[in-house]
Short mmCIF file of C-alpha atoms and ligand atoms in Angstrom, two decimals:
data_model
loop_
_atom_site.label_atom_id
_atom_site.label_comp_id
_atom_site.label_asym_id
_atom_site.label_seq_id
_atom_site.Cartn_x
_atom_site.Cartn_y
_atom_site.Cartn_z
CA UNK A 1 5.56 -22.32 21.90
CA UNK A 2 3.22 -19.17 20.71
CA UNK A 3 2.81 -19.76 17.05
CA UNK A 4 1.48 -17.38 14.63
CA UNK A 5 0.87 -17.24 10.94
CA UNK A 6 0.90 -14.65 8.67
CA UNK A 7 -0.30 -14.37 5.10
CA UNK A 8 1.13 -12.24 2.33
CA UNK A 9 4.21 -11.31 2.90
CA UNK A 10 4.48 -7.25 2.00
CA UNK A 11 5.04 -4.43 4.32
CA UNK A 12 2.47 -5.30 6.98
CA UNK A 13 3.26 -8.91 6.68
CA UNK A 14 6.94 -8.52 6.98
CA UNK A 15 6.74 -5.61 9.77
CA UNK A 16 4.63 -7.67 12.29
CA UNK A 17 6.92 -10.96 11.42
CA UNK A 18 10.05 -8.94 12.38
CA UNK A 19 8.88 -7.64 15.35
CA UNK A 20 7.02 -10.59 16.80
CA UNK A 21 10.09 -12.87 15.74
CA UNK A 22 12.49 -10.62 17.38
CA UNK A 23 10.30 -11.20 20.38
CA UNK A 24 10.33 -14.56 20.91
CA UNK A 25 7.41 -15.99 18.66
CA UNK A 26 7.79 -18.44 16.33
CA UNK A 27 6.38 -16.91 13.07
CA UNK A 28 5.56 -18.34 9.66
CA UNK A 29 4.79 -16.64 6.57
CA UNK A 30 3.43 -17.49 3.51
CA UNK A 31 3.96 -15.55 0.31
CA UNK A 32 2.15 -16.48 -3.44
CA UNK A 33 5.02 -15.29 -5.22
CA UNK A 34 8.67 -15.18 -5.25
CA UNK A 35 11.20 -12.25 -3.78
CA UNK A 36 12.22 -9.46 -4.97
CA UNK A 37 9.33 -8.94 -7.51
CA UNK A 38 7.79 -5.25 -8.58
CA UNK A 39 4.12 -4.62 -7.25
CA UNK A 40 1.99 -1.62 -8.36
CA UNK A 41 2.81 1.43 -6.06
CA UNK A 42 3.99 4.70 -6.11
CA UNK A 43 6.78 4.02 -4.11
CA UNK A 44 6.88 7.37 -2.27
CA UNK A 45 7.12 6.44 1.37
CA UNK A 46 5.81 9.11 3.86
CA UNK A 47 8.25 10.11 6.33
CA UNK A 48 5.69 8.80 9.42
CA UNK A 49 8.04 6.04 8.87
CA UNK A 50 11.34 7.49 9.05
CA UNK A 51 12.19 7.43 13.24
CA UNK A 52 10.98 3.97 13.34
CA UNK A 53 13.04 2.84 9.96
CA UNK A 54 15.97 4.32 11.14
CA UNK A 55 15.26 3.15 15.03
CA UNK A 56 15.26 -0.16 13.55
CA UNK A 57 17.70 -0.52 10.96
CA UNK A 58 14.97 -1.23 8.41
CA UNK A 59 15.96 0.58 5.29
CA UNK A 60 18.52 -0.62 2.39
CA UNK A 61 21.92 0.66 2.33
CA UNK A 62 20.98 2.63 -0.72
CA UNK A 63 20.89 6.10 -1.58
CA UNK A 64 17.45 7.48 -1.37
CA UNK A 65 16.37 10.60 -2.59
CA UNK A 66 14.58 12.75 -0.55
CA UNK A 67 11.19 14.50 -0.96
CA UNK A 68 9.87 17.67 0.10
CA UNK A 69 7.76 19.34 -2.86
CA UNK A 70 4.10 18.56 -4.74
CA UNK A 71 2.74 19.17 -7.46
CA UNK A 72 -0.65 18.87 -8.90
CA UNK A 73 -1.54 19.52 -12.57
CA UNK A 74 -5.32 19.07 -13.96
CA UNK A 75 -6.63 17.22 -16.49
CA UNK A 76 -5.75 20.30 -18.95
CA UNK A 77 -2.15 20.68 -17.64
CA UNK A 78 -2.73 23.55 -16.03
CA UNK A 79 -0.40 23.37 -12.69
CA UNK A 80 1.22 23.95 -8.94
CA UNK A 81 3.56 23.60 -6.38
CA UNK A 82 3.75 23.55 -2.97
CA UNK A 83 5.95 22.69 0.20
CA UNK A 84 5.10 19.03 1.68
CA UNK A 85 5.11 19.49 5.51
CA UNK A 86 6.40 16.24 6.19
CA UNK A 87 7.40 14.95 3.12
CA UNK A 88 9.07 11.80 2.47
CA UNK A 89 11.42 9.84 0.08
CA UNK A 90 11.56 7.39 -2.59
CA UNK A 91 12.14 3.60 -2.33
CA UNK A 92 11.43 0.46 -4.87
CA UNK A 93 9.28 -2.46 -3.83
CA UNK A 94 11.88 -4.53 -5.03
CA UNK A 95 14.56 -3.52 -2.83
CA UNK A 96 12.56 -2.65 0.31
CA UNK A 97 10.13 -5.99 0.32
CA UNK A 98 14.02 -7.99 -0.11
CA UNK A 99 15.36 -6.28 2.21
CA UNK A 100 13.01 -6.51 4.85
CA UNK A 101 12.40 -10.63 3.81
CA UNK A 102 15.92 -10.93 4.41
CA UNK A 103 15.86 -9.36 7.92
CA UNK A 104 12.62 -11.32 8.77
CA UNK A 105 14.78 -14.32 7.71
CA UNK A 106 17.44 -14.01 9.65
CA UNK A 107 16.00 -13.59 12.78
CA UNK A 108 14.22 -16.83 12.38
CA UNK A 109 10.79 -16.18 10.75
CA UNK A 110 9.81 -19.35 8.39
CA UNK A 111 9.46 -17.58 5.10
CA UNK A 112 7.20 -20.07 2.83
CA UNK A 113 7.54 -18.25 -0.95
CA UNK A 114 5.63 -18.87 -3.93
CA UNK A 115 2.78 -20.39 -1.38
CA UNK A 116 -0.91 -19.33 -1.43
CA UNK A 117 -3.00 -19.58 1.26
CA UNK A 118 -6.62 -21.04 -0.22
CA UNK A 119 -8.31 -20.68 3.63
CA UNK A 120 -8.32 -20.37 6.67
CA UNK A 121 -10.60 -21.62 9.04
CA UNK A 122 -10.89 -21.12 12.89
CA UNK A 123 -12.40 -23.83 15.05
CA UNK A 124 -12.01 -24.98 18.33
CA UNK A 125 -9.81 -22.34 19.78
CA UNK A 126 -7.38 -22.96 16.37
CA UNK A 127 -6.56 -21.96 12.88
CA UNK A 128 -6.53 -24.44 10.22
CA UNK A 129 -4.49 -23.52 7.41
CA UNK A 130 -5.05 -25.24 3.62
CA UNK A 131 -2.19 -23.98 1.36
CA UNK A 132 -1.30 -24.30 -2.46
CA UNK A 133 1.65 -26.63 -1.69
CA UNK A 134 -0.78 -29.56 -0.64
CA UNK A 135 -0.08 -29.02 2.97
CA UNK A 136 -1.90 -28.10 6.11
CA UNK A 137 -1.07 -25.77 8.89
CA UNK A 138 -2.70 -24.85 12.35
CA UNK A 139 -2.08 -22.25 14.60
CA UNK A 140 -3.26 -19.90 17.36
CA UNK A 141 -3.32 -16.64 15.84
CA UNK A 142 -3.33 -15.17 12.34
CA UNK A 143 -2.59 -12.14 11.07
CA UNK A 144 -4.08 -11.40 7.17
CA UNK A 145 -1.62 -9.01 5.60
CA UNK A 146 -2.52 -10.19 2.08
CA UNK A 147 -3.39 -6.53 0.53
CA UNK A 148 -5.22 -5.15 -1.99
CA UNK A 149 -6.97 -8.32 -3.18
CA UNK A 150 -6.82 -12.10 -2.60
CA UNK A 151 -8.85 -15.27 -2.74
CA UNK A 152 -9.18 -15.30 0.69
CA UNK A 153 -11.36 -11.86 0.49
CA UNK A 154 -13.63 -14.16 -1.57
CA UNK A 155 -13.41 -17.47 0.51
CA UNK A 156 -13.88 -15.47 3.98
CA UNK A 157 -17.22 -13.75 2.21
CA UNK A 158 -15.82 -10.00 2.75
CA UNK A 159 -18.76 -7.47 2.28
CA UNK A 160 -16.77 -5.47 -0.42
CA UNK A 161 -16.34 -8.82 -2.79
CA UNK A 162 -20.02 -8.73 -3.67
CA UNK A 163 -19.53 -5.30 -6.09
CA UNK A 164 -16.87 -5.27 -8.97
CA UNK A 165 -13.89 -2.58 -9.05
CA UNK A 166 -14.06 -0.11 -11.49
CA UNK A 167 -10.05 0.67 -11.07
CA UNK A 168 -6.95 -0.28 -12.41
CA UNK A 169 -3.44 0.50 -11.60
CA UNK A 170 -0.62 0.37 -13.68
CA UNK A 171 3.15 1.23 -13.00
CA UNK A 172 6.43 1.76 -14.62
CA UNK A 173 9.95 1.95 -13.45
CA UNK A 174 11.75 4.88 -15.93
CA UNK A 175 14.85 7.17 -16.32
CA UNK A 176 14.03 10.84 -17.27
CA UNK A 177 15.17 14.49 -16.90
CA UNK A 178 13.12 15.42 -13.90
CA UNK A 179 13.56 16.90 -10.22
CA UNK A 180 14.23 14.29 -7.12
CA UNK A 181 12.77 16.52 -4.91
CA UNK A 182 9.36 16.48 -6.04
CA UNK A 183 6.10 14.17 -6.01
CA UNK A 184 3.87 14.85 -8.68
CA UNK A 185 -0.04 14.11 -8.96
CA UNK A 186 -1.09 14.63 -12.76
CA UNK A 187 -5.02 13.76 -13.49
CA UNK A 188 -6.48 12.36 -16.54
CA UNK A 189 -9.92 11.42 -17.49
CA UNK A 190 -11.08 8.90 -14.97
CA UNK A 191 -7.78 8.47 -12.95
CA UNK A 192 -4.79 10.83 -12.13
CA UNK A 193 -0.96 9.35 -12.04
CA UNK A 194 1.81 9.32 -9.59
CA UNK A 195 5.57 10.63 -10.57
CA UNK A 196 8.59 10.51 -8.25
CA UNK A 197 12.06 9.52 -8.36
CA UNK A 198 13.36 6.15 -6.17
CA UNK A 199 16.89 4.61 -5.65
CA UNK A 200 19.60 4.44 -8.72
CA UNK A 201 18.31 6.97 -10.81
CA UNK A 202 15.18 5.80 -11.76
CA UNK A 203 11.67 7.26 -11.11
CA UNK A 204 8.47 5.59 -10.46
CA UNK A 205 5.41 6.39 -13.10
CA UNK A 206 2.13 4.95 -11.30
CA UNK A 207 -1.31 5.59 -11.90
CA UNK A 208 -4.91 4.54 -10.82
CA UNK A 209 -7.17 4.75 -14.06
CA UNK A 210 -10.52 3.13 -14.88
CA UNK A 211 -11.28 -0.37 -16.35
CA UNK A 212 -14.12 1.22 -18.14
CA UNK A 213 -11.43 3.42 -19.87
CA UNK A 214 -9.11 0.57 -20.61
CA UNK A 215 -12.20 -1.23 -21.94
CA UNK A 216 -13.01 1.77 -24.39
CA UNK A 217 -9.41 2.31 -25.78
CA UNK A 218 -8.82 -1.68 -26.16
CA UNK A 219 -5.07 -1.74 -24.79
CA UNK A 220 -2.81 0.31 -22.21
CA UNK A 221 -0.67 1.31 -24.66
CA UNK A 222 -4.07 3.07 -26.50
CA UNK A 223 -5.21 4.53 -23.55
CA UNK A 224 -2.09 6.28 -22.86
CA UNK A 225 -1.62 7.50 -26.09
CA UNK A 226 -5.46 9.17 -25.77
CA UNK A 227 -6.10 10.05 -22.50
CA UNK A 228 -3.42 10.03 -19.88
CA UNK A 229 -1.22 11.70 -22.77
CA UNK A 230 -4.45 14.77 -22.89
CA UNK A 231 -2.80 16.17 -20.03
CA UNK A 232 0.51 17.90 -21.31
CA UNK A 233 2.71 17.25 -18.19
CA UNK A 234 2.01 13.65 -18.62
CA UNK A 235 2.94 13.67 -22.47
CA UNK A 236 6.14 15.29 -21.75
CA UNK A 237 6.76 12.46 -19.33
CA UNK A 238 5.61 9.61 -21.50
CA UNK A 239 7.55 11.10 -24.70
CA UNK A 240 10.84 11.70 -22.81
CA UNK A 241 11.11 8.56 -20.15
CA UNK A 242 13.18 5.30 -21.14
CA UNK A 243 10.92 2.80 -19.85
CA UNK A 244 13.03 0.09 -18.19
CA UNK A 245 9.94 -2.73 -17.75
CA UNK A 246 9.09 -5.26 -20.71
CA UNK A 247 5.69 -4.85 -19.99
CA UNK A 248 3.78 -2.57 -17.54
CA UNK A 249 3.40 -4.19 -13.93
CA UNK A 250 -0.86 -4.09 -13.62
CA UNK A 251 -3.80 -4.90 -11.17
CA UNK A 252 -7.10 -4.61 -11.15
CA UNK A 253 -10.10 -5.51 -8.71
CA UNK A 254 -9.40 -3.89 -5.23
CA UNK A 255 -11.52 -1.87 -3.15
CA UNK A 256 -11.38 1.77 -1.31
CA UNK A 257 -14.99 0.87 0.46
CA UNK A 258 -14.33 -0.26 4.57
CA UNK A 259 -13.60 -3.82 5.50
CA UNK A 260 -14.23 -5.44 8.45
CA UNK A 261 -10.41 -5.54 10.74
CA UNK A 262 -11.21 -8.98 12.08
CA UNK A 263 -12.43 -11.38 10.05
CA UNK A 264 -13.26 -15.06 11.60
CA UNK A 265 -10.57 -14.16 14.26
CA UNK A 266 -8.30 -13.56 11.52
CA UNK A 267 -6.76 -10.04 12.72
CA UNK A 268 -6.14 -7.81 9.51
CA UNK A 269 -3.06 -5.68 8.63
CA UNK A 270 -2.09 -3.09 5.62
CA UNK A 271 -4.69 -3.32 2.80
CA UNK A 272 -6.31 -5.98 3.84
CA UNK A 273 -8.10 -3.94 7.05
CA UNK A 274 -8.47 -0.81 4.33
CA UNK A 275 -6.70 0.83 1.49
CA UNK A 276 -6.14 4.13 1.50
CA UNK A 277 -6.65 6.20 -1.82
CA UNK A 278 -3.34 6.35 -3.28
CA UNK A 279 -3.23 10.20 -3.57
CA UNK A 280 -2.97 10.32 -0.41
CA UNK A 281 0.44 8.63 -0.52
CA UNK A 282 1.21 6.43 2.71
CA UNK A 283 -0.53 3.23 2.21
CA UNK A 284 2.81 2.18 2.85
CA UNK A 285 3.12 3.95 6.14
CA UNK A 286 -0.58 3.01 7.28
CA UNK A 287 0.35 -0.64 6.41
CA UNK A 288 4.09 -0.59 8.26
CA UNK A 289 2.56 0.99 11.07
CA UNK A 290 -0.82 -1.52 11.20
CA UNK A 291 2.14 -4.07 11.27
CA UNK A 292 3.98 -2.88 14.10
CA UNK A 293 0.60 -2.03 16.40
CA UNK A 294 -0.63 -5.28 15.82
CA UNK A 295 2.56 -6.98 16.72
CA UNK A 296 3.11 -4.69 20.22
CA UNK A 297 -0.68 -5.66 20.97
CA UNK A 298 -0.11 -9.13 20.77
CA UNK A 299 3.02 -8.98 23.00
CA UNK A 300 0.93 -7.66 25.91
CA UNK A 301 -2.34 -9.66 25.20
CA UNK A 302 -0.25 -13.02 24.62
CA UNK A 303 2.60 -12.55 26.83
CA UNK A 304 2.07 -15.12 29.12
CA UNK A 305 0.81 -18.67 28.04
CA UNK A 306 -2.72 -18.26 27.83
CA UNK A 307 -3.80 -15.73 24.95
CA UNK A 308 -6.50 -13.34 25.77
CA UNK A 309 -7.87 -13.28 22.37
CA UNK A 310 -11.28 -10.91 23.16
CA UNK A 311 -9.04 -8.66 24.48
CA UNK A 312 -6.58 -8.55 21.82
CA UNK A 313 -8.88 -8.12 19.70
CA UNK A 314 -10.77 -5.21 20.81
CA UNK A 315 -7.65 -3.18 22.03
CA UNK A 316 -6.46 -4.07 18.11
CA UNK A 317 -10.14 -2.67 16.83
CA UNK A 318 -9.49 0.70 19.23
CA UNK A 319 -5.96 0.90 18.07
CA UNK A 320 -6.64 0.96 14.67
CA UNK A 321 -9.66 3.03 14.54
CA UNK A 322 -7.91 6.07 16.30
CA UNK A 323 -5.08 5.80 14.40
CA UNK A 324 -6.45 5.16 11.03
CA UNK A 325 -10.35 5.60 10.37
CA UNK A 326 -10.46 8.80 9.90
CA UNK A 327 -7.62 9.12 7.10
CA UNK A 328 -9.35 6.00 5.03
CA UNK A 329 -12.24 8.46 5.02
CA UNK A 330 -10.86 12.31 4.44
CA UNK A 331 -8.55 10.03 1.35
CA UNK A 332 -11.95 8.39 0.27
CA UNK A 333 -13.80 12.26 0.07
CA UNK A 334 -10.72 13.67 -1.53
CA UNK A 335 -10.71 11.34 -3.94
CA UNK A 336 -13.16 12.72 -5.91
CA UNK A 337 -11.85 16.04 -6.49
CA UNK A 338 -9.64 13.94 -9.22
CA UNK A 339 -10.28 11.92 -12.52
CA UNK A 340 -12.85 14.60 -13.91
CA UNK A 341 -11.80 17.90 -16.19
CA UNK A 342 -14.22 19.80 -13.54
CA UNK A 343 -13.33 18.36 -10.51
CA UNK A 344 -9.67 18.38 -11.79
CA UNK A 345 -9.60 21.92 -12.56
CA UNK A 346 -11.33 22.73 -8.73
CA UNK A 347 -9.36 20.77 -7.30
CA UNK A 348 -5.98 22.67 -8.10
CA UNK A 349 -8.30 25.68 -8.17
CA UNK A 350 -9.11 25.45 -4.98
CA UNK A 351 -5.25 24.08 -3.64
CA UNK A 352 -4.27 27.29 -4.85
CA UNK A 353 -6.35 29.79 -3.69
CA UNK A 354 -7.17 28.56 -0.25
CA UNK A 355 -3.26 26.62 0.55
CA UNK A 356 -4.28 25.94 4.29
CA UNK A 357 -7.46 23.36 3.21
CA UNK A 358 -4.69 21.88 1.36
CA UNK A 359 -2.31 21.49 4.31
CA UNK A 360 -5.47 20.58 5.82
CA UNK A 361 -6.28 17.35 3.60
CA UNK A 362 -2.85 16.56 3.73
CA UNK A 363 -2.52 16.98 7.77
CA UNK A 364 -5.85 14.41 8.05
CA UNK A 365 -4.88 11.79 5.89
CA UNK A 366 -1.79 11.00 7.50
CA UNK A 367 -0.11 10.27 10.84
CA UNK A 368 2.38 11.79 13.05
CA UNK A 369 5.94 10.27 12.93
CA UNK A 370 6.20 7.26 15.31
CA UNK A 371 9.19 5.12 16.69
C1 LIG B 1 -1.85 2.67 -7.94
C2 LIG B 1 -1.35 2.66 -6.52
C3 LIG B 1 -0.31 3.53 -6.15
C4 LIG B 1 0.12 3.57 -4.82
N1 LIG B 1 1.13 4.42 -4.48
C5 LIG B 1 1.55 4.51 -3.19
C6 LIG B 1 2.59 5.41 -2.80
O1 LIG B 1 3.20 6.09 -3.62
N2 LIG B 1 2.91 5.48 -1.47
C7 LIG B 1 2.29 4.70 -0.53
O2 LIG B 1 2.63 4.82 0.65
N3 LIG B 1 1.33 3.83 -0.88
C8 LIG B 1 0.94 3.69 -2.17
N4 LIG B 1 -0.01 2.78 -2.52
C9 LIG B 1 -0.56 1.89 -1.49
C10 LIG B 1 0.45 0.81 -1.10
O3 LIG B 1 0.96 0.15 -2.23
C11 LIG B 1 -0.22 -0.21 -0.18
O4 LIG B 1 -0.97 0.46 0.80
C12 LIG B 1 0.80 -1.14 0.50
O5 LIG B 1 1.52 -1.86 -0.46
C13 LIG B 1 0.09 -2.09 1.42
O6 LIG B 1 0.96 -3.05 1.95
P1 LIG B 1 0.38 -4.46 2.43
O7 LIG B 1 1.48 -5.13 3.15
O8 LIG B 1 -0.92 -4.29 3.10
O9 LIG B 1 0.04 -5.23 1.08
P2 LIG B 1 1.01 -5.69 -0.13
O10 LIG B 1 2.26 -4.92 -0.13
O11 LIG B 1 0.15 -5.67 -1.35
O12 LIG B 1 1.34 -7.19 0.25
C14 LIG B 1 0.39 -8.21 0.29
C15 LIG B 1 1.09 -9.52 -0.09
O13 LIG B 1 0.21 -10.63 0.14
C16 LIG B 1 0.44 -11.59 -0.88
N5 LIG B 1 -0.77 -12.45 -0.92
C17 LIG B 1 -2.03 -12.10 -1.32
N6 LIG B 1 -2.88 -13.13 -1.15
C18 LIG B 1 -2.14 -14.15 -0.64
C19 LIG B 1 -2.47 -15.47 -0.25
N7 LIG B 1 -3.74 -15.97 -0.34
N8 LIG B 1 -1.46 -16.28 0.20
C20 LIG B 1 -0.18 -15.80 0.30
N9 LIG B 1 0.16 -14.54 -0.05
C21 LIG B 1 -0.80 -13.73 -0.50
C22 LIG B 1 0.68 -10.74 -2.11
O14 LIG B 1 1.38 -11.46 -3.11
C23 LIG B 1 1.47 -9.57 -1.55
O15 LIG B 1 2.86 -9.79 -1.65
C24 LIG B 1 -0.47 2.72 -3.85
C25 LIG B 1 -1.50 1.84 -4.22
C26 LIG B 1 -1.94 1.81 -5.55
C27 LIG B 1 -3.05 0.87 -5.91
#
């Protein structure tokens, strides 16, 4: 029986479990916490996505609303719009990552919740698996789908671990007065913050700021108040949004800098290969679509019953440097065009005057639709 193991159970995780169980493979997955649970995102889905969603049956029976405009204010408020070529729409975390579970569940994937995976170590041909529940697992292949930031970044020695963050992101769930239509960028002092409606109603309010910030102002609640609420498009929003969340939903310590794809064998998916800078808005789609490559490779490299690992592994390294290099790096230089009043004020400067660099940046840091 071909057995394969894969940790962290969001979109990449779930995407290469439903496609490798529906194959044949006898999948397990691990997750550290418990379904349906809110993670930090913007929860704007690029429409790359949409053929192979709707291909496979993959979305919610909900209705989603649909997104075809951006805008991009400055620190000072000042302000544009413009068409999104592809566009996209908007979808919770909390219904998608259930849904998806569900799917993975029914068609026989062992989903292990509330689990952490404390290493992984490859010996002899074979994984061996040490896990928070007390027990031990082995298996031929692994896929690490475990995002943004895990103790197994630290336990498998990643280069990127050695130099602290200097982000944060923080996210809301809200009801306002606003337009469905539209995705909205909005930069502060050190960070800039996502807006765009999801299912039911509700919008999404998501930003990427600085610890250093945080640090200054003492609490989130402070920090808001002084410096996301400097830009006036973001104090409209924070002065006339019910918040629906307790508390704010907040991470810190991940990395934009490029990780190694294969790590001790382990064959990386989503985040955990590279995050995409958030502005660019299909992290999701990168790590859906990482999912699904990796899963097709290893049909053809372990279709038989001997798995050509070398080869899988380098036709997994070609795979996802063609497809995704490039955009971790045009997101990575666009990045910082944001989070300054200068580079703020250029960048929407510059989005206005010269509107095909814009469809430029936004043509080479995503993908074509695929199926
Ligand atoms: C502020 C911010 C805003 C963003 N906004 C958007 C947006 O609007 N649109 C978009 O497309 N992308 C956005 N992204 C990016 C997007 O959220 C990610 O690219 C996407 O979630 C990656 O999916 P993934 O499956 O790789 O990781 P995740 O969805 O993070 O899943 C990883 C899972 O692994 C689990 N895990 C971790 N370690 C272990 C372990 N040791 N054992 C077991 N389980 C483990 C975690 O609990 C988690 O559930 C944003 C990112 C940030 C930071």
């Amino acid at each position: 029986m071909k057995e394969i193991i894969v940790v962290g159970g969001g979109l990449a995780g779930l995407i290469s479990s439903i496609e490798l169980a529906q194959s044949g493979y006898l999948v397990t997955l691990f997750e550290k916490k418990k379904y349906p649970f809110h993670r930090v995102c913007g929860e704007y889905i690029s429409n790359e996505v949409a053929p192979y969603f709707s291909a496979n049956q993959l979305l919610p029976d909900l209705e989603l609303p649909q997104i075809q405009q951006f805008e991009l204010s400055s620190i000072r408020g000042k302000s544009l719009q413009m068409p999104l070529d592809l566009g996209g729409f908007g979808l919770s975390r909390f219904a998608l990552d259930q849904h998806l579970v569900n799917k993975a569940s029914a068609l026989g994937v062992q989903v292990h919740e509330q689990t952490t995976i404390l290493s992984c170590v490859f010996s002899g041909g074979k994984f061996l698996i040490e896990t928070s529940i007390g027990r031990q697992f082995e298996s031929d292949l692994v896929i690490g789908a475990y995002g943004k930031n895990s103790i197994l970044d630290k336990k498998l020695s990643r280069e990127f671990t050695s130099k602290r963050s200097p982000f944060l992101g923080v996210k809301y769930h809200v009801k306002t007065d606003a337009p469905k239509n539209t995705v909205s960028l909005h930069n502060f002092e050190g960070g800039y913050c996502g807006f765009s409606a999801i299912e039911d109603g509700k919008y999404n309010l998501c930003y990427l700021g600085s610890r250093s910030v945080l640090k200054k102002y003492g609490s989130i609640a402070e920090m808001e108040e002084n410096v996301l609420c400097k830009n006036p498009q973001l104090r409209h929003l924070f002065k006339n949004s019910d918040f629906l969340f307790d508390k704010p939903e907040v991470i810190n310590e991940f990395s934009f800098a490029p990780k190694k794809l294969i790590e001790n064998h382990i064959l990386m998916a989503g985040d955990a290969a590279g995050l995409i800078t958030p502005l660019c808005g299909n992290g999701m789609a990168m790590a859906i679509h990482s999912g699904k490559i990796l899963a097709d490779l290893i049909k053809v490299y372990w279709a038989g019953d001997s798995l050509k690992r070398t080869e899988l592994e380098n036709a997994y390294l070609n795979e996802w440097n063609s497809l995704f290099k490039k955009r971790l790096w045009v997101g990575r230089q666009t990045q910082k065009l944001f989070g300054t009043k200068f580079s703020s004020e250029l960048a929407v400067g510059l989005v206005q005057s010269v509107r095909p660099l814009a469809k430029r940046i936004m043509k080479n840091t995503h993908g074509e639709p695929f199926q």
